Amino acid sequence: MQSKTFSVLSSCLLLIATVQGQLSGSVGPSTSISDKKAVKTCNVLDYGATNDNKTDVGQPIMNAFEDCGSGGVIYIPEGDYLIQEWVSLRNGTAFAIQLDGVIYRNGTTTSQGYMFGISGGSDFELYSSTSKGAIQGSGYLYHMNGEFTAPRLLHISDVSHWSVHDIALVDAPMFHFVIDDASNGEVYNMAIRGGNSGGLDGIDVSGDNIWIHDVMVTNKDECVTVKTGSHNFQIENIYCNWSGGCAMDSLGSGTNVSNIVYRNIYTWNSNQMYMIKSNGGDGEVSNLLFENFIGHGNAYSLDLDSEWSSMDTVDGDDGESRPPIRVICPEAIPCTDITIEDVDLWTEEGDSETYVCKNAFGSGACLKSDSSSTATYATTTTVTSAPSGYSATTMAADLTSAFGTDASIPIPTIPTSFYPGATPYSALAGSS
Ligand SMILES: *[C@@H]1O[C@H](CO)[C@@H](O)[C@H](O)[C@H]1NC(C)=O
Ligand SMILES: *[C@@H]1O[C@H](CO)[C@@H](O)[C@H](O)[C@H]1NC(C)=O
Ligand SMILES: *[C@@H]1O[C@H](CO)[C@@H](O)[C@H](O)[C@H]1NC(C)=O
Ligand SMILES: *[C@@H]1O[C@H](CO)[C@@H](O)[C@H](O)[C@H]1NC(C)=O
Ligand SMILES: *[C@@H]1O[C@H](CO)[C@@H](O)[C@H](O)[C@H]1NC(C)=O
């Protein structure tokens, strides 16, 4: 376990360029669950499934999709199911999966891939009407042997107008939830709880016009992370409850990211509160707004880092090698129009902290203001007292010790609060 800079960031406003990123249109499925049920319901128990936690539910879900995948609801009633055949559903339209049961990974399936993959098509919803549906990946069966190249849990790829909500994803053998090239999507009211290790990402997302809100992630890698090829995202009320933290990474060749808002992000005991990672590559990232971040016990706070891999060898353990504000841009391509405003950071265990800026222009922290200049520079500022107005609340139930990697991880209930003082946008489906 690395030691940390215990720093706090409250109310961070970072604006690159002048226009605020936001959603570009409506998100979520185009037709309601009741409309889909009016067309057809395909109960997996009628397609060969049994809720005995012994019979494979994978093939029955795919059989139900044959009948309900172009209009209807695939219904997985309450109960325990074993998944042995990974589910791949392609080009569905106007359909939903109502997962009220719990799906357990059969420890003997060896194929990697995704346990649950939805690709192509449009108008899709995956949800639990009781907010108790879950996919349990039992990743510890791999991790206890030091294996981390393993099945991932959930994949939404190239789907438009969709939502995933009110389910828990638990102990993925590898990543929990990958969203690729998807559009007009909504993700909310979710708990993701994985092992305490790198490589067990929470949500990795790319695509266009996606709203992710009211999500808790526990793991030791990506919390909610934007990948290249991302435009018009709103990411709000995110609780990184002992995680790696949120990021934008790893930006390489052909990077193209724009109009991204992160708002109300609470980060507890993570690697970072926000990090943009690159090293070489090309392309552009523009129009980002990071607003209202609160964090405690994180190694990095705000880190825009174009020399990311160079950090691999740094054995950081104080505010100097892991500065709470770090904006490092390439000499050849300086960053411009950055605003760092109302950012109060202080160490929870030391008596000073350091800000580092390099080839970055704008206002606030150690940034140089002359954006017409492309002169290279590097500067370090040491801060020896808490900023005035510094304060940061904690959440009532921060995780006090990590889930390990060698024992089964219990399925969580979905929280009803994800950021101090913020009310989730939608009530839990199971609360009505
Ligand atoms: C279901 O089966 C899996 C795999 O054998 C097991 O890990 C899990 O504990 C079982 N679930 C219940 C509720 O018994
Ligand atoms: C799904 O749709 C895409 C694009 O229309 C098509 O290329 C692909 O063959 C389809 N796949 C299946 C399995 O139908
Ligand atoms: C997985 O499936 C195989 C084949 O049906 C079965 O023998 C085995 O018991 C299952 N594993 C678990 C953990 O249930
Ligand atoms: C970046 O993505 C946007 C939106 O998809 C697109 O319009 C633009 O052409 C892309 N830029 C490059 C350089 O690929
Ligand atoms: C944070 O995570 C722990 C473990 O999953 C859980 O007990 C706690 O309730 C979570 N906090 C909240 C506010 O849900």
Short mmCIF file of C-alpha atoms and ligand atoms in Angstrom, two decimals:
data_model
loop_
_atom_site.label_atom_id
_atom_site.label_comp_id
_atom_site.label_asym_id
_atom_site.label_seq_id
_atom_site.Cartn_x
_atom_site.Cartn_y
_atom_site.Cartn_z
CA MET A 1 0.00 0.00 0.00
CA GLN A 2 1.50 3.31 -1.02
CA SER A 3 1.51 6.09 1.49
CA LYS A 4 -0.34 9.17 0.43
CA THR A 5 -0.66 12.85 0.35
CA PHE A 6 -3.81 13.28 2.35
CA SER A 7 -5.25 16.20 0.57
CA VAL A 8 -8.65 17.64 0.09
CA LEU A 9 -10.09 19.40 -2.87
CA SER A 10 -13.30 21.20 -2.35
CA SER A 11 -15.15 23.00 -5.06
CA CYS A 12 -12.80 22.72 -7.97
CA LEU A 13 -13.55 24.59 -11.13
CA LEU A 14 -11.34 23.86 -14.06
CA LEU A 15 -12.42 25.12 -17.40
CA ILE A 16 -10.50 24.59 -20.58
CA ALA A 17 -11.73 26.83 -23.38
CA THR A 18 -14.80 28.91 -22.82
CA VAL A 19 -17.91 26.88 -23.55
CA GLN A 20 -19.23 24.38 -21.07
CA GLY A 21 -19.56 20.81 -22.28
CA GLN A 22 -22.92 19.14 -21.89
CA LEU A 23 -25.31 16.62 -23.35
CA SER A 24 -26.22 17.21 -26.96
CA GLY A 25 -29.66 15.59 -26.97
CA SER A 26 -31.97 13.18 -25.19
CA VAL A 27 -30.49 10.07 -23.61
CA GLY A 28 -31.94 6.69 -22.63
CA PRO A 29 -34.21 4.18 -24.38
CA SER A 30 -36.74 5.57 -26.84
CA THR A 31 -39.63 3.45 -25.59
CA SER A 32 -40.71 2.67 -22.03
CA ILE A 33 -40.62 -0.68 -20.25
CA SER A 34 -44.41 -0.80 -20.22
CA ASP A 35 -44.56 -0.29 -23.97
CA LYS A 36 -42.04 -3.08 -24.42
CA LYS A 37 -43.96 -5.37 -22.04
CA ALA A 38 -47.09 -4.65 -24.04
CA VAL A 39 -45.33 -6.17 -27.05
CA LYS A 40 -43.98 -9.29 -25.35
CA THR A 41 -42.29 -10.65 -22.22
CA CYS A 42 -39.86 -13.54 -22.54
CA ASN A 43 -39.31 -15.11 -19.12
CA VAL A 44 -36.00 -16.98 -19.15
CA LEU A 45 -37.60 -19.74 -17.06
CA ASP A 46 -39.59 -20.56 -20.23
CA TYR A 47 -36.38 -20.75 -22.26
CA GLY A 48 -34.48 -23.38 -20.31
CA ALA A 49 -33.27 -21.41 -17.29
CA THR A 50 -33.78 -22.58 -13.70
CA ASN A 51 -33.13 -20.42 -10.67
CA ASP A 52 -31.22 -23.17 -8.94
CA ASN A 53 -27.77 -21.57 -9.38
CA LYS A 54 -26.72 -24.72 -11.25
CA THR A 55 -28.27 -24.53 -14.70
CA ASP A 56 -26.70 -22.20 -17.25
CA VAL A 57 -28.70 -19.00 -17.77
CA GLY A 58 -26.55 -17.72 -20.66
CA GLN A 59 -28.03 -19.76 -23.50
CA PRO A 60 -31.62 -19.28 -22.24
CA ILE A 61 -31.10 -15.48 -22.29
CA MET A 62 -29.86 -15.72 -25.88
CA ASN A 63 -32.84 -17.94 -26.77
CA ALA A 64 -35.21 -15.40 -25.20
CA PHE A 65 -33.50 -12.69 -27.24
CA GLU A 66 -34.49 -14.55 -30.43
CA ASP A 67 -38.12 -13.93 -29.48
CA CYS A 68 -37.92 -10.60 -27.64
CA GLY A 69 -34.86 -8.90 -29.18
CA SER A 70 -36.82 -6.94 -31.74
CA GLY A 71 -39.47 -5.74 -29.34
CA GLY A 72 -40.07 -7.00 -25.81
CA VAL A 73 -38.63 -7.63 -22.37
CA ILE A 74 -36.35 -10.50 -21.40
CA TYR A 75 -37.32 -11.18 -17.82
CA ILE A 76 -34.96 -12.81 -15.33
CA PRO A 77 -37.07 -13.28 -12.18
CA GLU A 78 -35.73 -13.10 -8.63
CA GLY A 79 -33.52 -16.05 -7.74
CA ASP A 80 -29.95 -17.25 -8.22
CA TYR A 81 -28.66 -18.19 -11.66
CA LEU A 82 -25.37 -19.59 -12.86
CA ILE A 83 -23.88 -18.24 -16.08
CA GLN A 84 -21.69 -20.55 -18.05
CA GLU A 85 -22.22 -19.46 -21.66
CA TRP A 86 -21.33 -15.76 -22.06
CA VAL A 87 -24.23 -13.71 -23.40
CA SER A 88 -23.79 -11.80 -26.65
CA LEU A 89 -26.81 -9.93 -27.99
CA ARG A 90 -26.40 -8.16 -31.31
CA ASN A 91 -28.45 -5.60 -33.15
CA GLY A 92 -31.48 -5.74 -30.89
CA THR A 93 -34.17 -3.08 -31.13
CA ALA A 94 -36.80 -1.86 -28.70
CA PHE A 95 -35.94 -4.44 -26.08
CA ALA A 96 -35.01 -4.59 -22.42
CA ILE A 97 -33.54 -7.00 -19.90
CA GLN A 98 -35.21 -6.94 -16.51
CA LEU A 99 -32.67 -8.53 -14.20
CA ASP A 100 -34.38 -9.08 -10.86
CA GLY A 101 -32.28 -12.14 -10.06
CA VAL A 102 -28.58 -12.53 -9.31
CA ILE A 103 -26.31 -14.07 -11.92
CA TYR A 104 -23.22 -15.90 -10.65
CA ARG A 105 -20.26 -16.72 -12.82
CA ASN A 106 -19.56 -20.40 -13.16
CA GLY A 107 -16.00 -20.65 -12.02
CA THR A 108 -15.17 -23.24 -14.66
CA THR A 109 -15.78 -21.18 -17.80
CA THR A 110 -12.41 -20.24 -19.18
CA SER A 111 -13.21 -17.98 -22.14
CA GLN A 112 -12.29 -14.35 -21.57
CA GLY A 113 -14.53 -11.86 -23.40
CA TYR A 114 -17.50 -10.27 -21.70
CA MET A 115 -19.97 -12.18 -19.56
CA PHE A 116 -22.68 -9.86 -20.85
CA GLY A 117 -22.27 -8.06 -24.19
CA ILE A 118 -24.83 -5.91 -25.96
CA SER A 119 -23.68 -4.60 -29.34
CA GLY A 120 -25.31 -2.70 -32.16
CA GLY A 121 -28.96 -1.78 -32.37
CA SER A 122 -30.93 0.79 -30.45
CA ASP A 123 -33.55 1.40 -27.79
CA PHE A 124 -32.22 -0.88 -25.06
CA GLU A 125 -32.59 -0.94 -21.27
CA LEU A 126 -30.89 -3.18 -18.70
CA TYR A 127 -32.27 -2.71 -15.21
CA SER A 128 -33.63 -4.32 -12.10
CA SER A 129 -37.17 -3.42 -11.02
CA THR A 130 -36.25 -4.19 -7.41
CA SER A 131 -32.78 -2.55 -7.54
CA LYS A 132 -31.52 -5.92 -6.29
CA GLY A 133 -30.44 -7.50 -9.57
CA ALA A 134 -26.72 -8.15 -9.76
CA ILE A 135 -23.98 -9.87 -11.67
CA GLN A 136 -21.46 -11.55 -9.39
CA GLY A 137 -18.21 -12.23 -11.25
CA SER A 138 -16.40 -14.01 -8.39
CA GLY A 139 -13.17 -12.53 -9.69
CA TYR A 140 -11.36 -13.55 -6.53
CA LEU A 141 -11.13 -17.06 -7.96
CA TYR A 142 -8.69 -15.60 -10.52
CA HIS A 143 -7.12 -12.93 -8.34
CA MET A 144 -6.19 -15.31 -5.54
CA ASN A 145 -3.92 -17.00 -8.08
CA GLY A 146 -2.44 -13.73 -9.29
CA GLU A 147 -4.43 -13.82 -12.55
CA PHE A 148 -5.93 -10.58 -13.83
CA THR A 149 -6.40 -11.35 -17.53
CA ALA A 150 -9.87 -12.75 -17.23
CA PRO A 151 -13.52 -12.23 -18.25
CA ARG A 152 -15.02 -8.75 -18.03
CA LEU A 153 -18.57 -8.27 -16.80
CA LEU A 154 -20.61 -5.93 -18.99
CA HIS A 155 -20.11 -4.39 -22.42
CA ILE A 156 -22.31 -1.90 -24.24
CA SER A 157 -20.87 -1.36 -27.69
CA ASP A 158 -22.18 0.71 -30.58
CA VAL A 159 -25.70 0.88 -29.12
CA SER A 160 -27.78 4.04 -29.38
CA HIS A 161 -30.55 5.21 -27.04
CA TRP A 162 -30.02 2.95 -24.07
CA SER A 163 -29.79 2.85 -20.31
CA VAL A 164 -28.34 0.64 -17.60
CA HIS A 165 -29.58 1.24 -14.07
CA ASP A 166 -30.44 -0.16 -10.68
CA ILE A 167 -28.10 -3.14 -10.86
CA ALA A 168 -24.91 -4.02 -9.02
CA LEU A 169 -21.79 -5.34 -10.72
CA VAL A 170 -19.60 -7.24 -8.30
CA ASP A 171 -16.07 -8.61 -8.27
CA ALA A 172 -15.34 -8.62 -11.98
CA PRO A 173 -12.48 -10.94 -12.89
CA MET A 174 -11.23 -8.00 -15.02
CA PHE A 175 -13.17 -4.81 -15.97
CA HIS A 176 -16.68 -4.23 -14.63
CA PHE A 177 -18.36 -2.08 -17.27
CA VAL A 178 -17.02 -0.98 -20.64
CA ILE A 179 -19.00 1.38 -22.86
CA ASP A 180 -17.53 1.69 -26.36
CA ASP A 181 -18.65 3.97 -29.14
CA ALA A 182 -22.14 4.12 -27.72
CA SER A 183 -24.46 7.08 -28.03
CA ASN A 184 -27.41 8.70 -26.27
CA GLY A 185 -26.95 6.55 -23.19
CA GLU A 186 -27.75 6.89 -19.51
CA VAL A 187 -26.17 5.01 -16.60
CA TYR A 188 -27.48 5.60 -13.08
CA ASN A 189 -28.24 4.17 -9.67
CA MET A 190 -25.51 1.60 -9.77
CA ALA A 191 -23.07 0.07 -7.33
CA ILE A 192 -19.87 -1.41 -8.67
CA ARG A 193 -17.80 -3.24 -6.12
CA GLY A 194 -14.59 -5.01 -7.03
CA GLY A 195 -11.37 -6.28 -5.54
CA ASN A 196 -8.65 -4.01 -4.23
CA SER A 197 -6.33 -4.21 -7.21
CA GLY A 198 -5.37 -2.43 -10.41
CA GLY A 199 -6.85 -3.76 -13.64
CA LEU A 200 -10.37 -4.05 -12.22
CA ASP A 201 -11.80 -0.90 -13.82
CA GLY A 202 -15.21 0.42 -12.75
CA ILE A 203 -16.65 2.25 -15.79
CA ASP A 204 -14.60 2.99 -18.93
CA VAL A 205 -16.57 4.99 -21.45
CA SER A 206 -16.28 6.35 -24.96
CA GLY A 207 -18.96 7.59 -27.35
CA ASP A 208 -21.26 10.54 -27.76
CA ASN A 209 -23.96 12.14 -25.63
CA ILE A 210 -23.87 10.04 -22.47
CA TRP A 211 -25.11 10.88 -18.99
CA ILE A 212 -23.61 8.89 -16.12
CA HIS A 213 -24.90 9.83 -12.68
CA ASP A 214 -25.41 8.47 -9.20
CA VAL A 215 -22.91 5.67 -9.33
CA MET A 216 -20.65 4.26 -6.60
CA VAL A 217 -17.42 2.47 -7.46
CA THR A 218 -15.16 0.50 -5.11
CA ASN A 219 -12.00 -1.10 -6.57
CA LYS A 220 -8.43 0.09 -7.02
CA ASP A 221 -8.49 1.29 -10.61
CA GLU A 222 -10.65 3.48 -12.84
CA CYS A 223 -13.76 4.86 -11.16
CA VAL A 224 -15.58 6.54 -14.08
CA THR A 225 -13.01 7.14 -16.81
CA VAL A 226 -13.37 8.76 -20.22
CA LYS A 227 -11.47 7.22 -23.10
CA THR A 228 -10.58 8.79 -26.42
CA GLY A 229 -13.44 9.27 -28.89
CA SER A 230 -15.71 10.91 -26.32
CA HIS A 231 -17.95 13.92 -26.81
CA ASN A 232 -20.78 15.51 -24.84
CA PHE A 233 -20.67 13.62 -21.55
CA GLN A 234 -22.22 14.67 -18.29
CA ILE A 235 -20.80 12.69 -15.36
CA GLU A 236 -22.35 13.63 -12.03
CA ASN A 237 -22.81 12.44 -8.47
CA ILE A 238 -20.07 9.87 -8.54
CA TYR A 239 -18.85 8.26 -5.33
CA CYS A 240 -15.42 6.72 -5.69
CA ASN A 241 -15.68 4.89 -2.38
CA TRP A 242 -12.14 3.49 -2.15
CA SER A 243 -11.18 3.31 -5.80
CA GLY A 244 -8.53 4.30 -8.32
CA GLY A 245 -10.38 7.54 -9.01
CA CYS A 246 -11.75 9.21 -12.13
CA ALA A 247 -9.54 9.89 -15.11
CA MET A 248 -9.22 10.55 -18.79
CA ASP A 249 -6.79 8.07 -20.22
CA SER A 250 -4.67 6.83 -21.70
CA LEU A 251 -4.62 9.40 -24.45
CA GLY A 252 -2.35 8.34 -27.31
CA SER A 253 -2.43 8.81 -31.08
CA GLY A 254 -5.59 10.33 -32.58
CA THR A 255 -6.94 11.59 -29.27
CA ASN A 256 -10.27 13.33 -29.76
CA VAL A 257 -12.21 14.35 -26.65
CA SER A 258 -14.53 17.33 -26.24
CA ASN A 259 -17.34 18.74 -24.12
CA ILE A 260 -16.98 16.73 -20.94
CA VAL A 261 -18.45 17.78 -17.61
CA TYR A 262 -17.62 16.09 -14.32
CA ARG A 263 -19.66 17.49 -11.44
CA ASN A 264 -20.14 16.43 -7.82
CA ILE A 265 -17.37 13.87 -7.58
CA TYR A 266 -16.58 12.53 -4.11
CA THR A 267 -13.33 10.61 -3.93
CA TRP A 268 -12.30 8.65 -0.90
CA ASN A 269 -9.02 6.78 -0.51
CA SER A 270 -8.21 6.60 -4.19
CA ASN A 271 -5.16 7.04 -6.37
CA GLN A 272 -6.43 10.39 -7.62
CA MET A 273 -9.36 12.77 -7.66
CA TYR A 274 -8.84 13.49 -11.34
CA MET A 275 -6.06 12.66 -13.72
CA ILE A 276 -5.57 13.19 -17.43
CA LYS A 277 -2.88 10.81 -18.57
CA SER A 278 -0.87 10.97 -21.76
CA ASN A 279 2.65 10.57 -22.96
CA GLY A 280 3.32 11.39 -26.59
CA GLY A 281 0.54 10.78 -29.07
CA ASP A 282 -1.47 13.44 -30.88
CA GLY A 283 -4.94 14.88 -31.26
CA GLU A 284 -6.83 17.14 -28.94
CA VAL A 285 -8.80 17.46 -25.74
CA SER A 286 -10.98 20.51 -25.40
CA ASN A 287 -13.75 22.05 -23.40
CA LEU A 288 -13.66 20.32 -20.04
CA LEU A 289 -15.40 21.41 -16.89
CA PHE A 290 -14.60 19.77 -13.56
CA GLU A 291 -16.82 21.20 -10.87
CA ASN A 292 -17.44 20.39 -7.21
CA PHE A 293 -14.92 17.77 -6.23
CA ILE A 294 -14.45 16.72 -2.63
CA GLY A 295 -11.87 14.19 -1.62
CA HIS A 296 -9.95 12.70 1.27
CA GLY A 297 -7.01 10.37 1.50
CA ASN A 298 -6.07 10.41 -2.18
CA ALA A 299 -2.56 10.09 -3.57
CA TYR A 300 -3.03 12.69 -6.34
CA SER A 301 -5.66 15.38 -6.47
CA LEU A 302 -5.71 17.24 -9.79
CA ASP A 303 -3.15 15.92 -12.23
CA LEU A 304 -3.02 16.84 -15.91
CA ASP A 305 -0.05 14.88 -16.92
CA SER A 306 1.54 14.60 -20.35
CA GLU A 307 4.53 12.78 -18.91
CA TRP A 308 2.52 10.05 -17.31
CA SER A 309 4.79 7.07 -17.79
CA SER A 310 7.64 8.96 -16.18
CA MET A 311 5.73 8.70 -12.93
CA ASP A 312 5.99 4.95 -12.92
CA THR A 313 9.33 4.99 -11.26
CA VAL A 314 8.58 7.77 -8.79
CA ASP A 315 8.21 6.49 -5.29
CA GLY A 316 5.90 9.25 -4.21
CA ASP A 317 4.98 9.71 -0.62
CA ASP A 318 4.60 13.40 -0.01
CA GLY A 319 3.13 16.55 -1.45
CA GLU A 320 6.25 17.11 -3.49
CA SER A 321 6.47 13.99 -5.61
CA ARG A 322 2.69 13.79 -5.77
CA PRO A 323 1.67 17.42 -5.88
CA PRO A 324 -2.03 18.01 -5.28
CA ILE A 325 -2.08 20.30 -8.31
CA ARG A 326 0.04 19.24 -11.21
CA VAL A 327 -0.41 20.55 -14.76
CA ILE A 328 2.29 19.19 -17.02
CA CYS A 329 1.96 19.92 -20.74
CA PRO A 330 4.30 19.06 -23.59
CA GLU A 331 6.94 21.60 -24.51
CA ALA A 332 5.95 21.51 -28.18
CA ILE A 333 2.22 21.83 -27.52
CA PRO A 334 1.45 23.93 -24.44
CA CYS A 335 -1.98 23.75 -22.84
CA THR A 336 -3.95 26.96 -23.10
CA ASP A 337 -6.97 28.67 -21.56
CA ILE A 338 -6.99 26.69 -18.34
CA THR A 339 -8.83 28.19 -15.39
CA ILE A 340 -8.33 26.83 -11.91
CA GLU A 341 -10.76 28.64 -9.66
CA ASP A 342 -12.04 28.15 -6.10
CA VAL A 343 -9.84 25.17 -5.48
CA ASP A 344 -8.97 24.68 -1.83
CA LEU A 345 -6.54 21.92 -1.09
CA TRP A 346 -4.76 21.06 2.06
CA THR A 347 -2.81 18.17 3.40
CA GLU A 348 -4.36 16.02 6.10
CA GLU A 349 -1.08 14.77 7.46
CA GLY A 350 1.79 17.11 6.51
CA ASP A 351 2.48 20.82 6.87
CA SER A 352 3.05 21.90 3.28
CA GLU A 353 2.09 21.03 -0.25
CA THR A 354 3.42 21.79 -3.69
CA TYR A 355 1.88 22.79 -6.99
CA VAL A 356 3.74 22.04 -10.20
CA CYS A 357 3.01 23.63 -13.58
CA LYS A 358 4.84 23.15 -16.84
CA ASN A 359 4.01 24.68 -20.22
CA ALA A 360 0.44 25.38 -19.15
CA PHE A 361 -1.26 28.75 -19.52
CA GLY A 362 -4.35 30.28 -17.98
CA SER A 363 -5.20 31.42 -14.48
CA GLY A 364 -5.00 29.97 -11.01
CA ALA A 365 -2.60 27.79 -9.03
CA CYS A 366 0.85 27.97 -10.62
CA LEU A 367 -0.33 28.51 -14.20
CA LYS A 368 1.33 31.23 -16.24
CA SER A 369 -1.10 33.80 -17.51
CA ASP A 370 0.43 34.82 -20.80
CA SER A 371 -1.34 32.47 -23.17
CA SER A 372 -0.03 34.23 -26.26
CA SER A 373 3.42 33.14 -25.22
CA THR A 374 4.55 29.67 -26.15
CA ALA A 375 7.73 30.04 -24.14
CA THR A 376 8.37 26.89 -22.21
CA TYR A 377 8.52 27.05 -18.45
CA ALA A 378 8.34 24.91 -15.36
CA THR A 379 7.46 26.17 -11.92
CA THR A 380 6.87 24.83 -8.47
CA THR A 381 4.95 26.63 -5.75
CA THR A 382 5.06 25.56 -2.14
CA VAL A 383 2.06 26.27 0.04
CA THR A 384 2.57 26.17 3.79
CA SER A 385 -0.83 26.93 5.24
CA ALA A 386 -4.40 25.89 4.54
CA PRO A 387 -6.19 28.16 2.07
CA SER A 388 -8.81 30.37 3.69
CA GLY A 389 -12.26 28.94 3.34
CA TYR A 390 -10.82 25.45 3.21
CA SER A 391 -13.28 22.83 4.38
CA ALA A 392 -14.53 19.51 3.11
CA THR A 393 -17.18 17.18 4.42
CA THR A 394 -17.00 13.41 4.40
CA MET A 395 -19.66 10.89 3.47
CA ALA A 396 -21.36 9.09 6.32
CA ALA A 397 -20.25 5.60 5.34
CA ASP A 398 -16.84 5.72 3.69
CA LEU A 399 -15.36 2.27 3.29
CA THR A 400 -12.88 1.75 6.12
CA SER A 401 -10.92 -1.18 4.75
CA ALA A 402 -10.62 -2.56 1.26
CA PHE A 403 -12.14 -5.74 -0.07
CA GLY A 404 -9.19 -7.98 -0.74
CA THR A 405 -8.57 -10.16 -3.74
CA ASP A 406 -8.74 -13.62 -2.24
CA ALA A 407 -12.22 -13.94 -0.79
CA SER A 408 -15.73 -13.64 -2.16
CA ILE A 409 -16.99 -10.02 -2.21
CA PRO A 410 -20.53 -9.46 -0.93
CA ILE A 411 -23.12 -7.92 -3.26
CA PRO A 412 -23.81 -4.33 -2.09
CA THR A 413 -27.11 -2.56 -1.88
CA ILE A 414 -27.28 0.48 -4.12
CA PRO A 415 -26.73 3.65 -2.09
CA THR A 416 -29.22 6.51 -2.05
CA SER A 417 -26.58 9.22 -1.79
CA PHE A 418 -23.47 9.63 -3.92
CA TYR A 419 -22.19 13.11 -3.07
CA PRO A 420 -22.52 15.14 0.12
CA GLY A 421 -25.74 17.13 -0.04
CA ALA A 422 -26.71 16.03 -3.56
CA THR A 423 -29.94 14.18 -4.20
CA PRO A 424 -29.87 11.47 -6.88
CA TYR A 425 -31.73 12.42 -10.06
CA SER A 426 -33.99 9.33 -9.95
CA ALA A 427 -35.33 7.34 -7.02
CA LEU A 428 -34.22 3.71 -6.91
CA ALA A 429 -36.48 1.55 -9.08
CA GLY A 430 -36.97 -0.75 -6.07
CA SER A 431 -38.15 2.05 -3.78
CA SER A 432 -41.57 2.51 -5.38
C1 LIG B 1 -24.09 -19.71 -6.78
O1 LIG B 1 -23.05 -20.46 -7.33
C2 LIG B 1 -21.80 -19.83 -7.34
C3 LIG B 1 -20.86 -20.69 -8.15
O2 LIG B 1 -20.84 -21.96 -7.65
C4 LIG B 1 -21.35 -19.63 -5.91
O3 LIG B 1 -20.11 -18.98 -5.86
C5 LIG B 1 -22.39 -18.78 -5.18
O4 LIG B 1 -22.06 -18.64 -3.82
C6 LIG B 1 -23.76 -19.40 -5.32
N1 LIG B 1 -24.74 -18.45 -4.81
C7 LIG B 1 -25.55 -18.74 -3.79
C8 LIG B 1 -26.50 -17.67 -3.38
O5 LIG B 1 -25.52 -19.82 -3.25
C1 LIG B 2 -25.43 -5.98 -36.97
O1 LIG B 2 -25.59 -4.81 -37.75
C2 LIG B 2 -24.40 -4.42 -38.40
C3 LIG B 2 -24.64 -3.06 -39.02
O2 LIG B 2 -25.90 -2.99 -39.61
C4 LIG B 2 -24.02 -5.49 -39.41
O3 LIG B 2 -22.83 -5.12 -40.06
C5 LIG B 2 -23.80 -6.80 -38.66
O4 LIG B 2 -23.54 -7.83 -39.58
C6 LIG B 2 -25.01 -7.15 -37.83
N1 LIG B 2 -24.68 -8.28 -37.00
C7 LIG B 2 -25.51 -9.29 -36.77
C8 LIG B 2 -25.00 -10.40 -35.91
O5 LIG B 2 -26.64 -9.27 -37.21
C1 LIG B 3 -19.82 -25.06 -13.85
O1 LIG B 3 -20.37 -25.89 -14.82
C2 LIG B 3 -19.84 -27.20 -14.83
C3 LIG B 3 -20.47 -27.90 -15.99
O2 LIG B 3 -21.87 -27.85 -15.88
C4 LIG B 3 -20.17 -27.87 -13.52
O3 LIG B 3 -19.64 -29.18 -13.51
C5 LIG B 3 -19.55 -27.08 -12.41
O4 LIG B 3 -19.93 -27.60 -11.18
C6 LIG B 3 -20.00 -25.63 -12.48
N1 LIG B 3 -19.21 -24.86 -11.55
C7 LIG B 3 -19.70 -24.28 -10.50
C8 LIG B 3 -18.75 -23.48 -9.68
O5 LIG B 3 -20.86 -24.35 -10.20
C1 LIG B 4 -13.26 14.59 -33.46
O1 LIG B 4 -14.56 14.11 -33.22
C2 LIG B 4 -15.57 14.97 -33.73
C3 LIG B 4 -16.91 14.44 -33.27
O2 LIG B 4 -17.04 13.09 -33.57
C4 LIG B 4 -15.45 15.04 -35.24
O3 LIG B 4 -16.43 15.92 -35.75
C5 LIG B 4 -14.08 15.54 -35.61
O4 LIG B 4 -13.92 15.48 -37.00
C6 LIG B 4 -13.01 14.68 -34.96
N1 LIG B 4 -11.71 15.26 -35.20
C7 LIG B 4 -10.72 14.57 -35.69
C8 LIG B 4 -9.44 15.31 -35.88
O5 LIG B 4 -10.82 13.37 -35.94
C1 LIG B 5 -18.93 2.63 0.88
O1 LIG B 5 -18.58 1.27 0.66
C2 LIG B 5 -18.76 0.42 1.78
C3 LIG B 5 -18.37 -0.95 1.33
O2 LIG B 5 -18.96 -1.27 0.10
C4 LIG B 5 -20.19 0.41 2.26
O3 LIG B 5 -20.31 -0.35 3.46
C5 LIG B 5 -20.62 1.83 2.51
O4 LIG B 5 -21.99 1.83 2.87
C6 LIG B 5 -20.38 2.66 1.27
N1 LIG B 5 -20.84 4.00 1.54
C7 LIG B 5 -22.05 4.43 1.16
C8 LIG B 5 -22.41 5.84 1.58
O5 LIG B 5 -22.83 3.76 0.53
#
